[in-house]
Each structure stands twice: as C-alpha cells, then as structure tokens.
PDB file of C-alpha atoms in Angstrom:
ATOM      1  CA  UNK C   1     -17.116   7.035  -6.948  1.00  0.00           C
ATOM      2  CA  UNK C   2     -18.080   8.941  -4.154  1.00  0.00           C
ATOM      3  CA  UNK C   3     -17.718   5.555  -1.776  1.00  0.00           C
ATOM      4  CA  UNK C   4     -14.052   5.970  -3.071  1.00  0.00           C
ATOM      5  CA  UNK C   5     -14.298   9.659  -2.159  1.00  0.00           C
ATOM      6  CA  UNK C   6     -15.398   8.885   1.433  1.00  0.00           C
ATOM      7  CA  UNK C   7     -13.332   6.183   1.670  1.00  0.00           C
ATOM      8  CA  UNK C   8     -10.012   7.860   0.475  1.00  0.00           C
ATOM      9  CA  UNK C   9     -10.592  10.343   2.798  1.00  0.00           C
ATOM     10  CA  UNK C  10     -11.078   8.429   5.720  1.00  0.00           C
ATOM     11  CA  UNK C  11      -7.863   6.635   4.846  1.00  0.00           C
ATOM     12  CA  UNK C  12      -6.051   9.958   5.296  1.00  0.00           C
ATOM     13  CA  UNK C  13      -4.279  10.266   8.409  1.00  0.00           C
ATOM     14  CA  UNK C  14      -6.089  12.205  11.122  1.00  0.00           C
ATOM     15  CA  UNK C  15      -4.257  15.193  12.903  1.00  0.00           C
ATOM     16  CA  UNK C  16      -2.296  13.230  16.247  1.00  0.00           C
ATOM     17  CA  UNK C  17      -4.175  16.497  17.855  1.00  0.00           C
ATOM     18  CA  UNK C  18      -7.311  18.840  17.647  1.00  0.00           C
ATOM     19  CA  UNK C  19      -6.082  22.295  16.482  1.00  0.00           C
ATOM     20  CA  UNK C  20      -7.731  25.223  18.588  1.00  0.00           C
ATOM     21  CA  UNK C  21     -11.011  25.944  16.847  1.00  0.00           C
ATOM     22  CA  UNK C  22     -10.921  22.793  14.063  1.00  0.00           C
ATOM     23  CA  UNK C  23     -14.148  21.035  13.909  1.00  0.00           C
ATOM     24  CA  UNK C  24     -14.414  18.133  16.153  1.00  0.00           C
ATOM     25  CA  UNK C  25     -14.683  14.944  15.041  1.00  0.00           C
ATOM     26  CA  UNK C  26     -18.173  13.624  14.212  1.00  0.00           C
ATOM     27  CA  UNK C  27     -19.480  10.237  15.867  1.00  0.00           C
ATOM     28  CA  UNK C  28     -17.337   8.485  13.876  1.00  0.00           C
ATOM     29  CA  UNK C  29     -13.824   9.189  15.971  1.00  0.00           C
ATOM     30  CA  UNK C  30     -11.786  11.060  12.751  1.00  0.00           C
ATOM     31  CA  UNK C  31     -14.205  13.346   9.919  1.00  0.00           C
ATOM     32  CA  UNK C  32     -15.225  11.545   7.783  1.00  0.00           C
ATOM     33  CA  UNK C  33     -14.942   8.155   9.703  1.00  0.00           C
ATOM     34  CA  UNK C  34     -18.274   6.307  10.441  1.00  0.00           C
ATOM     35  CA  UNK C  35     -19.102   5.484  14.447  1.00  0.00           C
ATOM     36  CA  UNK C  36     -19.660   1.871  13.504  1.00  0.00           C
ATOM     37  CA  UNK C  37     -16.222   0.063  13.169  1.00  0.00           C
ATOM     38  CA  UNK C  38     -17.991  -2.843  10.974  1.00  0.00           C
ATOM     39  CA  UNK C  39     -19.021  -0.171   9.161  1.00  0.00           C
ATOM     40  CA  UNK C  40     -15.663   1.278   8.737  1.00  0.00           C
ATOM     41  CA  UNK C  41     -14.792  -2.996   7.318  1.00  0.00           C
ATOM     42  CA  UNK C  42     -17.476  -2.533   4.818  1.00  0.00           C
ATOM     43  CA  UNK C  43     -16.639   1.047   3.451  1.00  0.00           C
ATOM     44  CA  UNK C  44     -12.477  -0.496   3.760  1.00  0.00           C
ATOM     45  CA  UNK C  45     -13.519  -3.502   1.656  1.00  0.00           C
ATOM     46  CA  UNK C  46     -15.382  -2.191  -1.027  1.00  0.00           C
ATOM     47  CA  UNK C  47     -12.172   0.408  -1.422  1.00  0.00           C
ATOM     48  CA  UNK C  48      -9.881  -2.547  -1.591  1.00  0.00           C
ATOM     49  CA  UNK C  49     -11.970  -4.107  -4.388  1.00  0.00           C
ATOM     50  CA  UNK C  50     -11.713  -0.592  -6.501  1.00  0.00           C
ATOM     51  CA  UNK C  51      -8.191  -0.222  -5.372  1.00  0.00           C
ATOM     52  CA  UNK C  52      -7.430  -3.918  -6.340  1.00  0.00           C
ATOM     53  CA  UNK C  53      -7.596  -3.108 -10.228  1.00  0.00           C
ATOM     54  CA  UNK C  54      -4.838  -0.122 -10.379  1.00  0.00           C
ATOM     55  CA  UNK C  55      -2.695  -1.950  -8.056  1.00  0.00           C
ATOM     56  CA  UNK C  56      -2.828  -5.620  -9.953  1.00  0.00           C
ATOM     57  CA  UNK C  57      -2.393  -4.083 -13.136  1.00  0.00           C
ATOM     58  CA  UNK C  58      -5.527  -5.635 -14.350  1.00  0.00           C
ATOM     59  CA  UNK C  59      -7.823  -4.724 -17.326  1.00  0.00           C
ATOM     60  CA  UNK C  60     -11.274  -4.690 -17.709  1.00  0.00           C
ATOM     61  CA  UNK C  61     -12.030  -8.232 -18.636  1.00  0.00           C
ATOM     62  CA  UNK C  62      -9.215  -9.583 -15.896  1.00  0.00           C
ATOM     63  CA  UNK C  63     -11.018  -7.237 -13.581  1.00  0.00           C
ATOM     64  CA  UNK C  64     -14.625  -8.849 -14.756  1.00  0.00           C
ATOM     65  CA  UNK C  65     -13.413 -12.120 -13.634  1.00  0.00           C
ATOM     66  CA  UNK C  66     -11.534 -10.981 -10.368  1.00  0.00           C
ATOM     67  CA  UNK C  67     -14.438  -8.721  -8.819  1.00  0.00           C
ATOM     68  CA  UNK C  68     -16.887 -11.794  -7.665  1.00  0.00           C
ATOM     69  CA  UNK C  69     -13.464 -13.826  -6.617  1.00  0.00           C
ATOM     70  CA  UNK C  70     -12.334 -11.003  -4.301  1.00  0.00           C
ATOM     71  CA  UNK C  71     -15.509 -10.697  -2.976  1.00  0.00           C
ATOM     72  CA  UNK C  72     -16.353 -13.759  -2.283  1.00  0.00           C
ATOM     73  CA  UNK C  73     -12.699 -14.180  -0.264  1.00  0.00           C
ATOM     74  CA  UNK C  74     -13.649 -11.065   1.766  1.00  0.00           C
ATOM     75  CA  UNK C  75     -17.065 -12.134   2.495  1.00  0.00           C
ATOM     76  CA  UNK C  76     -15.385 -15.854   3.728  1.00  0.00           C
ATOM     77  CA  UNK C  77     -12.956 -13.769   5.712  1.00  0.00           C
ATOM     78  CA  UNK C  78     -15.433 -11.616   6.925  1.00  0.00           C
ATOM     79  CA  UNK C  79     -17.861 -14.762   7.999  1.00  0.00           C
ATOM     80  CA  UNK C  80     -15.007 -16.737   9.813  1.00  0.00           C
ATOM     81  CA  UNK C  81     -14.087 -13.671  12.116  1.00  0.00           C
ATOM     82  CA  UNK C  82     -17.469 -12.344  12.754  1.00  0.00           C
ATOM     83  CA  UNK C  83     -18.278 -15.922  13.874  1.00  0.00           C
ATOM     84  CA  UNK C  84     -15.218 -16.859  15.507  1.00  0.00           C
ATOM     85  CA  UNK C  85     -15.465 -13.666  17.523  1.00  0.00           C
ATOM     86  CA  UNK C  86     -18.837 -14.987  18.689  1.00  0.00           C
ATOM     87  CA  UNK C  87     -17.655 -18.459  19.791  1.00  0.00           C
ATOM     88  CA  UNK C  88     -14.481 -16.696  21.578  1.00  0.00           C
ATOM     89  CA  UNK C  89     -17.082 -14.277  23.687  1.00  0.00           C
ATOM     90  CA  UNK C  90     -18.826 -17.732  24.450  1.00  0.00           C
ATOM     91  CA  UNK C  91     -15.587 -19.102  25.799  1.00  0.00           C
ATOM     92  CA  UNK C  92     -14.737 -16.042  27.759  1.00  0.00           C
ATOM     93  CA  UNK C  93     -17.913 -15.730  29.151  1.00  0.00           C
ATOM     94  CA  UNK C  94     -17.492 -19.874  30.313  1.00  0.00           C
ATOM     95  CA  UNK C  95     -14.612 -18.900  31.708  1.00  0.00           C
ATOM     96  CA  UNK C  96     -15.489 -16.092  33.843  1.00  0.00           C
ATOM     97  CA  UNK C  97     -18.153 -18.156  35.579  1.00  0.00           C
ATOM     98  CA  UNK C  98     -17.555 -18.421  39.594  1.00  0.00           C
ATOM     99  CA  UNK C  99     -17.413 -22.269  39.208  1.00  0.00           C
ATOM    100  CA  UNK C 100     -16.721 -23.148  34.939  1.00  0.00           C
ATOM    101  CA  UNK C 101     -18.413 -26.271  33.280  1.00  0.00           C
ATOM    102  CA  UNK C 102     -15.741 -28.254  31.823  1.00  0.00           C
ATOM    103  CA  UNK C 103     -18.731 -30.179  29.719  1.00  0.00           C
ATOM    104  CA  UNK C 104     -19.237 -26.642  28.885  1.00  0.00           C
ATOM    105  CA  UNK C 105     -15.776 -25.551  28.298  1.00  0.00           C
ATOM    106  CA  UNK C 106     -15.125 -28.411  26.316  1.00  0.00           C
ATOM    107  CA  UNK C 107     -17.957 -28.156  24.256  1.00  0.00           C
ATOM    108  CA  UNK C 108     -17.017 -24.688  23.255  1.00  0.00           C
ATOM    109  CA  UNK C 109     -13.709 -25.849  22.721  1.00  0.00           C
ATOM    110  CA  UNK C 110     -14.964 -28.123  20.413  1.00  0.00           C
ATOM    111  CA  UNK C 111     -17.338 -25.580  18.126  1.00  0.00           C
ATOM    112  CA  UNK C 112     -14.422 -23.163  18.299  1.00  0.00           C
ATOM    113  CA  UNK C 113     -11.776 -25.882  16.506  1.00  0.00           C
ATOM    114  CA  UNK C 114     -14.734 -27.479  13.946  1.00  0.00           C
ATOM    115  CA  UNK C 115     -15.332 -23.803  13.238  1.00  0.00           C
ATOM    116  CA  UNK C 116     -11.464 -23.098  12.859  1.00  0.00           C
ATOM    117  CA  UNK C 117     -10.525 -26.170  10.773  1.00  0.00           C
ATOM    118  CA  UNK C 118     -14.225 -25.388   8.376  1.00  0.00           C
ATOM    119  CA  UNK C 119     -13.876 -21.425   7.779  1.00  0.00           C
ATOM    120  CA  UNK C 120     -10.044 -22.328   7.124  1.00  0.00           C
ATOM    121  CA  UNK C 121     -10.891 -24.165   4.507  1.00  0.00           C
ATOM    122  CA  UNK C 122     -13.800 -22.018   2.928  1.00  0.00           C
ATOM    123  CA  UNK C 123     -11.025 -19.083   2.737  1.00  0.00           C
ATOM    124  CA  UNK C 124      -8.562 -21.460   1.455  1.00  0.00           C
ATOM    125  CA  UNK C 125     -11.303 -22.632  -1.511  1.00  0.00           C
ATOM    126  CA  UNK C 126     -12.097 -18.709  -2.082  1.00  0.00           C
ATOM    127  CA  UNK C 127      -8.600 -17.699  -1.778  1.00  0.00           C
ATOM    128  CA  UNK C 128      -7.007 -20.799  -4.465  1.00  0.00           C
ATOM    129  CA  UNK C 129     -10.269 -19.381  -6.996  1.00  0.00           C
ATOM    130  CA  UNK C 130      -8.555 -16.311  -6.471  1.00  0.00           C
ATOM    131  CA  UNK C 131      -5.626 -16.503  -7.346  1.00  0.00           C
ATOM    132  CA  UNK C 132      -5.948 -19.199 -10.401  1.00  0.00           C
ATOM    133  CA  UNK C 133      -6.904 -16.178 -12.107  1.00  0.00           C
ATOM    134  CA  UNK C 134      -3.440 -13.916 -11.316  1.00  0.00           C
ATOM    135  CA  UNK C 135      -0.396 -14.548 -13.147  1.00  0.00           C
ATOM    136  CA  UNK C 136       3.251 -14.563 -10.863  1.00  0.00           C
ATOM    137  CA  UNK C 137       3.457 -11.027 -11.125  1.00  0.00           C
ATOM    138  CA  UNK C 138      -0.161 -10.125 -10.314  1.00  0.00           C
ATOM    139  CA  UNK C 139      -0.128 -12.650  -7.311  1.00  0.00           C
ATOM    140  CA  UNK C 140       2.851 -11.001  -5.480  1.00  0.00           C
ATOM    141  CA  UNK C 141       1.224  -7.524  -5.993  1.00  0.00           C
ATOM    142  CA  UNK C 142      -1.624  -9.047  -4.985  1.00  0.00           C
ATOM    143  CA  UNK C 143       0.180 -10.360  -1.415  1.00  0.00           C
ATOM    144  CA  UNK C 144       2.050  -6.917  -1.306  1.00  0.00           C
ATOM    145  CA  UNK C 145      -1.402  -5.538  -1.643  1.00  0.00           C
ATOM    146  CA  UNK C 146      -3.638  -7.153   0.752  1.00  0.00           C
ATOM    147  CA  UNK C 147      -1.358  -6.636   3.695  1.00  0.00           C
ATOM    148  CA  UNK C 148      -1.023  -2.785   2.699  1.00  0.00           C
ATOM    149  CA  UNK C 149      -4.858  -2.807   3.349  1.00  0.00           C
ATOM    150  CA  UNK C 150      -4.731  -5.035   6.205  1.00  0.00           C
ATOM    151  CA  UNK C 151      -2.805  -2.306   8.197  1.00  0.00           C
ATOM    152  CA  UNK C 152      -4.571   0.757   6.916  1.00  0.00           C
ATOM    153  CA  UNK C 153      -7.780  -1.021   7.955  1.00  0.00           C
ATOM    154  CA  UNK C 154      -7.171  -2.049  11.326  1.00  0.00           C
ATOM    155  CA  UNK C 155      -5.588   1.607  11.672  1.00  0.00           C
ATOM    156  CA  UNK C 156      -8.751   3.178  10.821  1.00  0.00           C
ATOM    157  CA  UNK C 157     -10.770   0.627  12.554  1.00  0.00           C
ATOM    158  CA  UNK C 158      -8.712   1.918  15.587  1.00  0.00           C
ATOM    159  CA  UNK C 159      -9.255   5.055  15.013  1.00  0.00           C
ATOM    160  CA  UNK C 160     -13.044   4.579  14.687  1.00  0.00           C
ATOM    161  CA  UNK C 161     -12.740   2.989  18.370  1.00  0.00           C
ATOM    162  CA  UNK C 162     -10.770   5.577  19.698  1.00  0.00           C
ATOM    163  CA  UNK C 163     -13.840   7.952  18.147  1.00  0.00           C
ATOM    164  CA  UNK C 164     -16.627   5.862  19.997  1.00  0.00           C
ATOM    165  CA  UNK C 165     -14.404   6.043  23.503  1.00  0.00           C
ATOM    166  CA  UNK C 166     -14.220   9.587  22.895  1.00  0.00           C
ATOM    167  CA  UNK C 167     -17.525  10.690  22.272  1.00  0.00           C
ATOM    168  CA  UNK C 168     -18.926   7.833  25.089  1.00  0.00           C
ATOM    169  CA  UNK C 169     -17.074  10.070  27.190  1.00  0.00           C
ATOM    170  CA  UNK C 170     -18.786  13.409  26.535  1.00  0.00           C
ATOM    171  CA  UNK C 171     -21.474  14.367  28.860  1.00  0.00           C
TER     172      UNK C 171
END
C-alpha cells in the first residue's frame, strides 16, 4: 500500500514553478519522484498492476489469474526496450566513427532486426496470454487503460530527467 502511496503521489502533477520558500525538489526532479528514471518504470509498473484491477472491473479470482499475465507482458516489454536501447547505442556509436565499418554496420543492423522480429513476438505470446483471459468489455478497458499509463509514465519519466538535469546543474 504504501508503494501505491508513493506512487500516487508521484503521479500528481508537479507545480510548472517553485513557489518562494517551497521545498525543493529532492534528487529525484519532482518530491516524491526517485533520481533513477528506471526506477521511476519500476515504481510506474507495479502501480499499473494495482491500478489494473479497479479499472478492468476484475474480482479477486479474475485478478489471481491476470497478475502473473500482466507481469509477465511488462517484464517482455521491459526486456525488448532495455535491450533494443543497447543495440541502438551500438549503432550510433558505429556510426559516429571517423571512417564506419559497413561489416560492422551491417552486423548491427542485423542483431538489431533478429532482436526486433524475436522480442516482437515474445510480447505478442505474453500479450495474446493476456488477453485470453479478458472478456470484450475488459479488453477495451484494458487498451483504454494501458495507454492512460503509457502517457502518465513517460510524463513522470520526464519529469524525473528534467530532476537529474536540474540537480547535475547545481554546484
């Protein structure tokens, strides 16, 4: 509950500016936000999951069953971007060199599509699990719901950027 707490409260919007003698934000870019911006994925996530019940409409047993399936789609999600991320850096990294490899280029190129066309299909597997379980009704809300998370987390992931800028910036 007190994730929730933290959570919720982090999910607030943040004043556009500091009023004269409000406490300054903490390392984390907003109160209550944490400095780390995977952090801020992890605390968004595990909100989502609790959040996921009220908004589906599900009870307890429906809820039983759904937990593990969300999780595991979040976890696949979370897998293919952390890892795509890592192949991009590679690429842009190739591509800043003075003279580029094309072997090298092209061998990236290649890692970056297997990984594309794999982790597409691992998220596909977790999502179809999913949403066997949701009836009509419970799989729109479900749509509705995951992009209303979508942009409150990549606000407050933002936000917990803006934070790190901000305090990198104070002697």
């Amino acid at each position: 509950m007190a994730l929730c707490g933290a959570v919720g409260a982090a999910a607030q919007d943040a004043p556009q500016a500091p009023r004269p003698g409000a406490p300054q934000p903490g390392p984390g870019g907003g109160e209550g936000l944490p400095a780390n911006p995977n952090e801020v994925g992890r605390l968004f996530d595990a909100y989502a999951l609790v959040q996921a019940q009220e908004q589906l409409g599900l009870g307890e047993d429906e809820f039983a069953r759904f937990m593990p399936k969300f999780k595991t789609l979040i976890d696949a999600r979370r897998r293919q971007l952390q890892e795509r991320m890592r192949l991009m850096n590679g690429l842009v990294r190739l591509t800043r060199a003075a003279t580029p490899d094309d072997a090298a280029l092209r061998e990236q190129l290649r890692r970056l599509d297997e990984h594309d066309a794999s982790s597409m299909a691992d998220v596909r597997k977790a999502s179809d699990a999913l949403t066997s379980l949701l009836t009509p009704l419970q799989l729109a809300r479900f749509r509705v719901f995951e992009e209303q998370m979508e942009r409150r987390k990549l606000d407050l992931m933002t936000r917990a950027r803006q934070g790190l800028r901000r305090n990198q910036r104070v002697p």
